[in-house]
Structures are given as structure tokens and as C-alpha cells.
JSON list of C-alpha atoms in Angstrom, two decimals:
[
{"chain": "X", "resi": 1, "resn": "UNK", "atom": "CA", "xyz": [100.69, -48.64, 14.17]},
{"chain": "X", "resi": 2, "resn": "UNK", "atom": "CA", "xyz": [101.23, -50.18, 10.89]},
{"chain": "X", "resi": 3, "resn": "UNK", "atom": "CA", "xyz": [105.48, -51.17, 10.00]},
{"chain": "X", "resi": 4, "resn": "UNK", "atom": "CA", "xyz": [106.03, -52.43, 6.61]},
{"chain": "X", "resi": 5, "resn": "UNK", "atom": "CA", "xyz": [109.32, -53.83, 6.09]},
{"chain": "X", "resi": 6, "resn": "UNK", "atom": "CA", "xyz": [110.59, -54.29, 2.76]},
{"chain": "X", "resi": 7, "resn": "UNK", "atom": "CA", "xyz": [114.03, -55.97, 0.95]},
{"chain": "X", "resi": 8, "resn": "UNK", "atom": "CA", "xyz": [114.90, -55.32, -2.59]},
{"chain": "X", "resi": 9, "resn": "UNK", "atom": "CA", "xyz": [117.65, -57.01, -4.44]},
{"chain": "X", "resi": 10, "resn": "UNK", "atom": "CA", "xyz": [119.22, -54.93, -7.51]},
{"chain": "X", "resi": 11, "resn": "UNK", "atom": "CA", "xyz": [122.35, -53.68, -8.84]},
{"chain": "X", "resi": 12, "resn": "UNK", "atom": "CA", "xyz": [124.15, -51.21, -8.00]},
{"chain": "X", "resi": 13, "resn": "UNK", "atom": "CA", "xyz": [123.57, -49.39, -11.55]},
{"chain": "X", "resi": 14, "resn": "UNK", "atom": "CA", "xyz": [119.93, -49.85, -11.11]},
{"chain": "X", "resi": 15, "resn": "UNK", "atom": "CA", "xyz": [119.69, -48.32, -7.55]},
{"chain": "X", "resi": 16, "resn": "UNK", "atom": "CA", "xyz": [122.04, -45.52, -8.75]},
{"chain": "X", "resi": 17, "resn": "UNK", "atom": "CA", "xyz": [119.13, -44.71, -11.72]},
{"chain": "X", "resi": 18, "resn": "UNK", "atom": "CA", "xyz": [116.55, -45.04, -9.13]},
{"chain": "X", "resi": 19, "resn": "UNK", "atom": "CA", "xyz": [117.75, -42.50, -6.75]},
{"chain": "X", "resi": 20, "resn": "UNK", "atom": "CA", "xyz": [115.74, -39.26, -7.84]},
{"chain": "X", "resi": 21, "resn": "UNK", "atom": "CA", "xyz": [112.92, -41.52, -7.53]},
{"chain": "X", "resi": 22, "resn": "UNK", "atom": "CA", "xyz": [113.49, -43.15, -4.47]},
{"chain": "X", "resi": 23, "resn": "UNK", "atom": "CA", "xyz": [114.25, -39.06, -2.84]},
{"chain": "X", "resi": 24, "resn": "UNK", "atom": "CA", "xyz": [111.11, -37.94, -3.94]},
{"chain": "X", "resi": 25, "resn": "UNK", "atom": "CA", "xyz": [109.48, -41.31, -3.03]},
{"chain": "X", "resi": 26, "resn": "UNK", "atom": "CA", "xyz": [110.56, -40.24, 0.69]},
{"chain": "X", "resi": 27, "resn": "UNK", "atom": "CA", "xyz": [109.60, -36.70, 0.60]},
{"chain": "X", "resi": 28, "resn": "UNK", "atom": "CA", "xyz": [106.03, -36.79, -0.89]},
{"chain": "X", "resi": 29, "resn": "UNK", "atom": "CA", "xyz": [105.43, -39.84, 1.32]},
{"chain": "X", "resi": 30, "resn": "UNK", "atom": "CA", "xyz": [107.06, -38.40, 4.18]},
{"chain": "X", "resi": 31, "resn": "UNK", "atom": "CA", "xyz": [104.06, -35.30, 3.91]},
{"chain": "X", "resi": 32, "resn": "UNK", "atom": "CA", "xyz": [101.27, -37.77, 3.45]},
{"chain": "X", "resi": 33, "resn": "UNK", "atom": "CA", "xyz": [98.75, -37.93, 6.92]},
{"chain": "X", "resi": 34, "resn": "UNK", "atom": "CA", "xyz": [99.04, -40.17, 8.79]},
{"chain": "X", "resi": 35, "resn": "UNK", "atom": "CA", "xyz": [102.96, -41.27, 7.73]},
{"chain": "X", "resi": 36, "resn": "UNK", "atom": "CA", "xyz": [105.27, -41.37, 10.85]},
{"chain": "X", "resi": 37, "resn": "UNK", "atom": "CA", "xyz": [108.45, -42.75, 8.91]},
{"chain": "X", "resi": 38, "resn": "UNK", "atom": "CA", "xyz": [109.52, -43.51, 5.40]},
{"chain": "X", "resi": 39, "resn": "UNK", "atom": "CA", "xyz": [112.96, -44.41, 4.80]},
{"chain": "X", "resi": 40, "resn": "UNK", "atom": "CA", "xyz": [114.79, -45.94, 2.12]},
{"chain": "X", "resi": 41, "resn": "UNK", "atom": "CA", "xyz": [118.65, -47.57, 2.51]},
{"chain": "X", "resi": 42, "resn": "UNK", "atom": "CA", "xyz": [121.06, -49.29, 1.10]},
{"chain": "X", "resi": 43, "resn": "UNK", "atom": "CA", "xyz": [122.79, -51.83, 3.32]},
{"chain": "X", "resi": 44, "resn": "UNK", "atom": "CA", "xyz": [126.50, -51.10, 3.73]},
{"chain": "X", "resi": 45, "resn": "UNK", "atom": "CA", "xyz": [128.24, -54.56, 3.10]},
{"chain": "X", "resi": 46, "resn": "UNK", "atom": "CA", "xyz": [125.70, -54.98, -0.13]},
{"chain": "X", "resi": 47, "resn": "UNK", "atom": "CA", "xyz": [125.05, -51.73, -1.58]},
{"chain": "X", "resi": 48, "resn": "UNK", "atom": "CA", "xyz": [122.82, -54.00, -3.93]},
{"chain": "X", "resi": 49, "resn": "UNK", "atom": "CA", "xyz": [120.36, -54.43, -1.24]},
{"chain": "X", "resi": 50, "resn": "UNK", "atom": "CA", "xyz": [117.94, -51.69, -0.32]},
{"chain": "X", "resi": 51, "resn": "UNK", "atom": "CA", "xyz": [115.83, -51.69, 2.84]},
{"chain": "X", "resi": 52, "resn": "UNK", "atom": "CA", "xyz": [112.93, -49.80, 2.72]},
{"chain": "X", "resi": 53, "resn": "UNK", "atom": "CA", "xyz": [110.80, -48.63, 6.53]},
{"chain": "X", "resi": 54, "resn": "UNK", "atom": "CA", "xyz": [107.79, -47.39, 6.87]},
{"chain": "X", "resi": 55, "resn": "UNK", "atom": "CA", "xyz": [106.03, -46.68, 9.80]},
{"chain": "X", "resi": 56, "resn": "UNK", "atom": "CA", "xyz": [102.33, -45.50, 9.38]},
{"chain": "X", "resi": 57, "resn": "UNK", "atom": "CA", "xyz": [99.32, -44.41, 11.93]},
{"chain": "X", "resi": 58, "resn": "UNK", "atom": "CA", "xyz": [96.66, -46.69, 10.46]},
{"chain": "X", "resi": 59, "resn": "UNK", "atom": "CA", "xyz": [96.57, -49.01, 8.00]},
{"chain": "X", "resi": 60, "resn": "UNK", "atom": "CA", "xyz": [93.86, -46.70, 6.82]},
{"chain": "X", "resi": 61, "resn": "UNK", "atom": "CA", "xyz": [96.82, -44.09, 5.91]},
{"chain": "X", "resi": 62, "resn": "UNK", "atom": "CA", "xyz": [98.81, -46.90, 4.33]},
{"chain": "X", "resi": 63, "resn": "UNK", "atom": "CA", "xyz": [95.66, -47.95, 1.53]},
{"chain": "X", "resi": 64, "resn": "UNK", "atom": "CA", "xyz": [95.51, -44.03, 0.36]},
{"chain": "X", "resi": 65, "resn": "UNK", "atom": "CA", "xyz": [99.29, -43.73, 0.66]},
{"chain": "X", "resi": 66, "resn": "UNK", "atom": "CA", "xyz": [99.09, -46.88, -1.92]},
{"chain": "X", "resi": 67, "resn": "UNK", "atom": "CA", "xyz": [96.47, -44.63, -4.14]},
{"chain": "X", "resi": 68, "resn": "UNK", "atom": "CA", "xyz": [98.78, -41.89, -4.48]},
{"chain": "X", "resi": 69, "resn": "UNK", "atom": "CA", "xyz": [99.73, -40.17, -7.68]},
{"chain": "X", "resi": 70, "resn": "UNK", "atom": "CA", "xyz": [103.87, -40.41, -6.35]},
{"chain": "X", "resi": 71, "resn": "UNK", "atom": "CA", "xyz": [103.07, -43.92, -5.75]},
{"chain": "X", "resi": 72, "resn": "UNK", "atom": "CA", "xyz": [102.19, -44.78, -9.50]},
{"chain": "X", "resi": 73, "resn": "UNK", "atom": "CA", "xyz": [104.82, -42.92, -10.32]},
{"chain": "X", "resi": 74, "resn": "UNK", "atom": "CA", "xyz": [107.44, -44.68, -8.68]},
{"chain": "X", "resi": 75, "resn": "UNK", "atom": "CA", "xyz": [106.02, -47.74, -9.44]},
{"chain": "X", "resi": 76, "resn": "UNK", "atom": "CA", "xyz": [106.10, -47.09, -12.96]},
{"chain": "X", "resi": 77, "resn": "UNK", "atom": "CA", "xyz": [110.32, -45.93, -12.21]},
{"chain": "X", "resi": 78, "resn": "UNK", "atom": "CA", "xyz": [110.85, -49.47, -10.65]},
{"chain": "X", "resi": 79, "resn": "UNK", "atom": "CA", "xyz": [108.97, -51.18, -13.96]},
{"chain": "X", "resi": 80, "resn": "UNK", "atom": "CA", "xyz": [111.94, -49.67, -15.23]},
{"chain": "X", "resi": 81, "resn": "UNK", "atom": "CA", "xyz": [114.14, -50.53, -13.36]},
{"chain": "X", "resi": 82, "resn": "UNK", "atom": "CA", "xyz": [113.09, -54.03, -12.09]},
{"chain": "X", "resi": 83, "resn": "UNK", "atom": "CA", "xyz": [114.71, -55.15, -8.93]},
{"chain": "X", "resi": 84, "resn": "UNK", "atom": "CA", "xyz": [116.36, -59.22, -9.23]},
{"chain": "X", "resi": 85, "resn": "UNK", "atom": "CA", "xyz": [113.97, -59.37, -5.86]},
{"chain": "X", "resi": 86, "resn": "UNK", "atom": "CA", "xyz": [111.08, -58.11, -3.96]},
{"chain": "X", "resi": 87, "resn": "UNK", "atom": "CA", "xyz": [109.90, -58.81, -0.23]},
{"chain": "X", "resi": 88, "resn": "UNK", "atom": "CA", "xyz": [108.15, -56.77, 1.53]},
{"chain": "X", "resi": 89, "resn": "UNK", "atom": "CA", "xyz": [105.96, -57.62, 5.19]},
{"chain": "X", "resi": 90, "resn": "UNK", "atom": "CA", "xyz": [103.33, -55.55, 6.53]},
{"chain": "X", "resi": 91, "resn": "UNK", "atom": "CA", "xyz": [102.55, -55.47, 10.71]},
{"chain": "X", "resi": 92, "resn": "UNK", "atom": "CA", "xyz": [100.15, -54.05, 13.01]},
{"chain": "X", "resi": 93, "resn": "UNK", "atom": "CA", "xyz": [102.31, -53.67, 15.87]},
{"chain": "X", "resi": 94, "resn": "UNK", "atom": "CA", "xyz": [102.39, -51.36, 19.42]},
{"chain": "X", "resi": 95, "resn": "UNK", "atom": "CA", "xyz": [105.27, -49.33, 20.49]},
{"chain": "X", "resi": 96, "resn": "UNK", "atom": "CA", "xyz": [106.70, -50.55, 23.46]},
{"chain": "X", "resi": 97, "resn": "UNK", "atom": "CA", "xyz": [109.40, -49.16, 25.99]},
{"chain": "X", "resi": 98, "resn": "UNK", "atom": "CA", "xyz": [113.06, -50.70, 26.01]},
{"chain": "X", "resi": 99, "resn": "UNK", "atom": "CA", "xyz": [114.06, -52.17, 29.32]}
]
């Protein structure tokens, strides 16, 4: 499984004019093969930080999910509305059962 973890710094404005963007960022990424999770979310004691989860089958999935028509076009929404910060990791991980 692939998990990309991502923090972006913004305001609170620019989040705000992002949101149509970021729900249909979710949904068409949500239908893509292969996706297992993809979640956006603001973090509740800095509503200018959003947190964005993914968790994907292969990292096969995750290349064509970065080919995507929704995923120009929300890339072209956050040239837009540039975030202060960017950081995003990638892993190739296994699930594992809690103690």
C-alpha cells in the first residue's frame, strides 16, 4: 500500500476559496481504481493548516491518479491560490494489526 501524507500552510481565506476544489478533489479521486482513501482536513487548533491522506493500492494507481484531468485541474486552483507551504511524504507501507 502506498500512504502519502501531506501538510499545507495557508490562510484561512485561501482554504475557504479552495473548498469546491478540494470537494471535488475528494470525490473524483475517491472513484479512481485503485484509491482506498482520500481525505482532506483542516486541523482544529489551526484552521490554516490542511492535512491531506491518501491511501492508495499501488503506487501504480498513484502515477495515473497524478495524470488525471481533476488533478490538473486542481493544481491549476492551488496556482491560484498558493499555499505559504507545501510538504508532502510518500510511503510504501503494510497494514498491520493493533495490539
Amino acid at each position: 500500500m502506498i500512504v502519502v501524507n501531506g501538510v499545507v500552510k495557508s490562510s484561512v481565506a485561501e482554504i475557504d476559496a479552495m473548498r469546491e476544489a478540494i470537494a471535488q478533489m475528494e470525490a473524483a479521486s475517491r472513484a479512481e481504481e485503485g484509491c482506498i482513501d482520500y481525505t482532506f482536513s483542516a486541523e482544529i487548533n489551526d484552521p490554516g493548516i490542511i492535512r491531506i491522506t491518501e491511501k492508495w493500492q499501488t503506487l501504480e494507481a498513484l502515477q495515473v491518479h497524478f495524470a488525471t484531468p481533476h488533478m490538473a485541474d486542481f493544481q491549476a486552483a492551488m496556482a491560484e491560490h498558493p499555499p505559504a507551504s507545501m510538504d508532502v511524504s510518500f510511503y510504501e507501507v503494510s497494514e498491520i494489526q493493533p495490539f
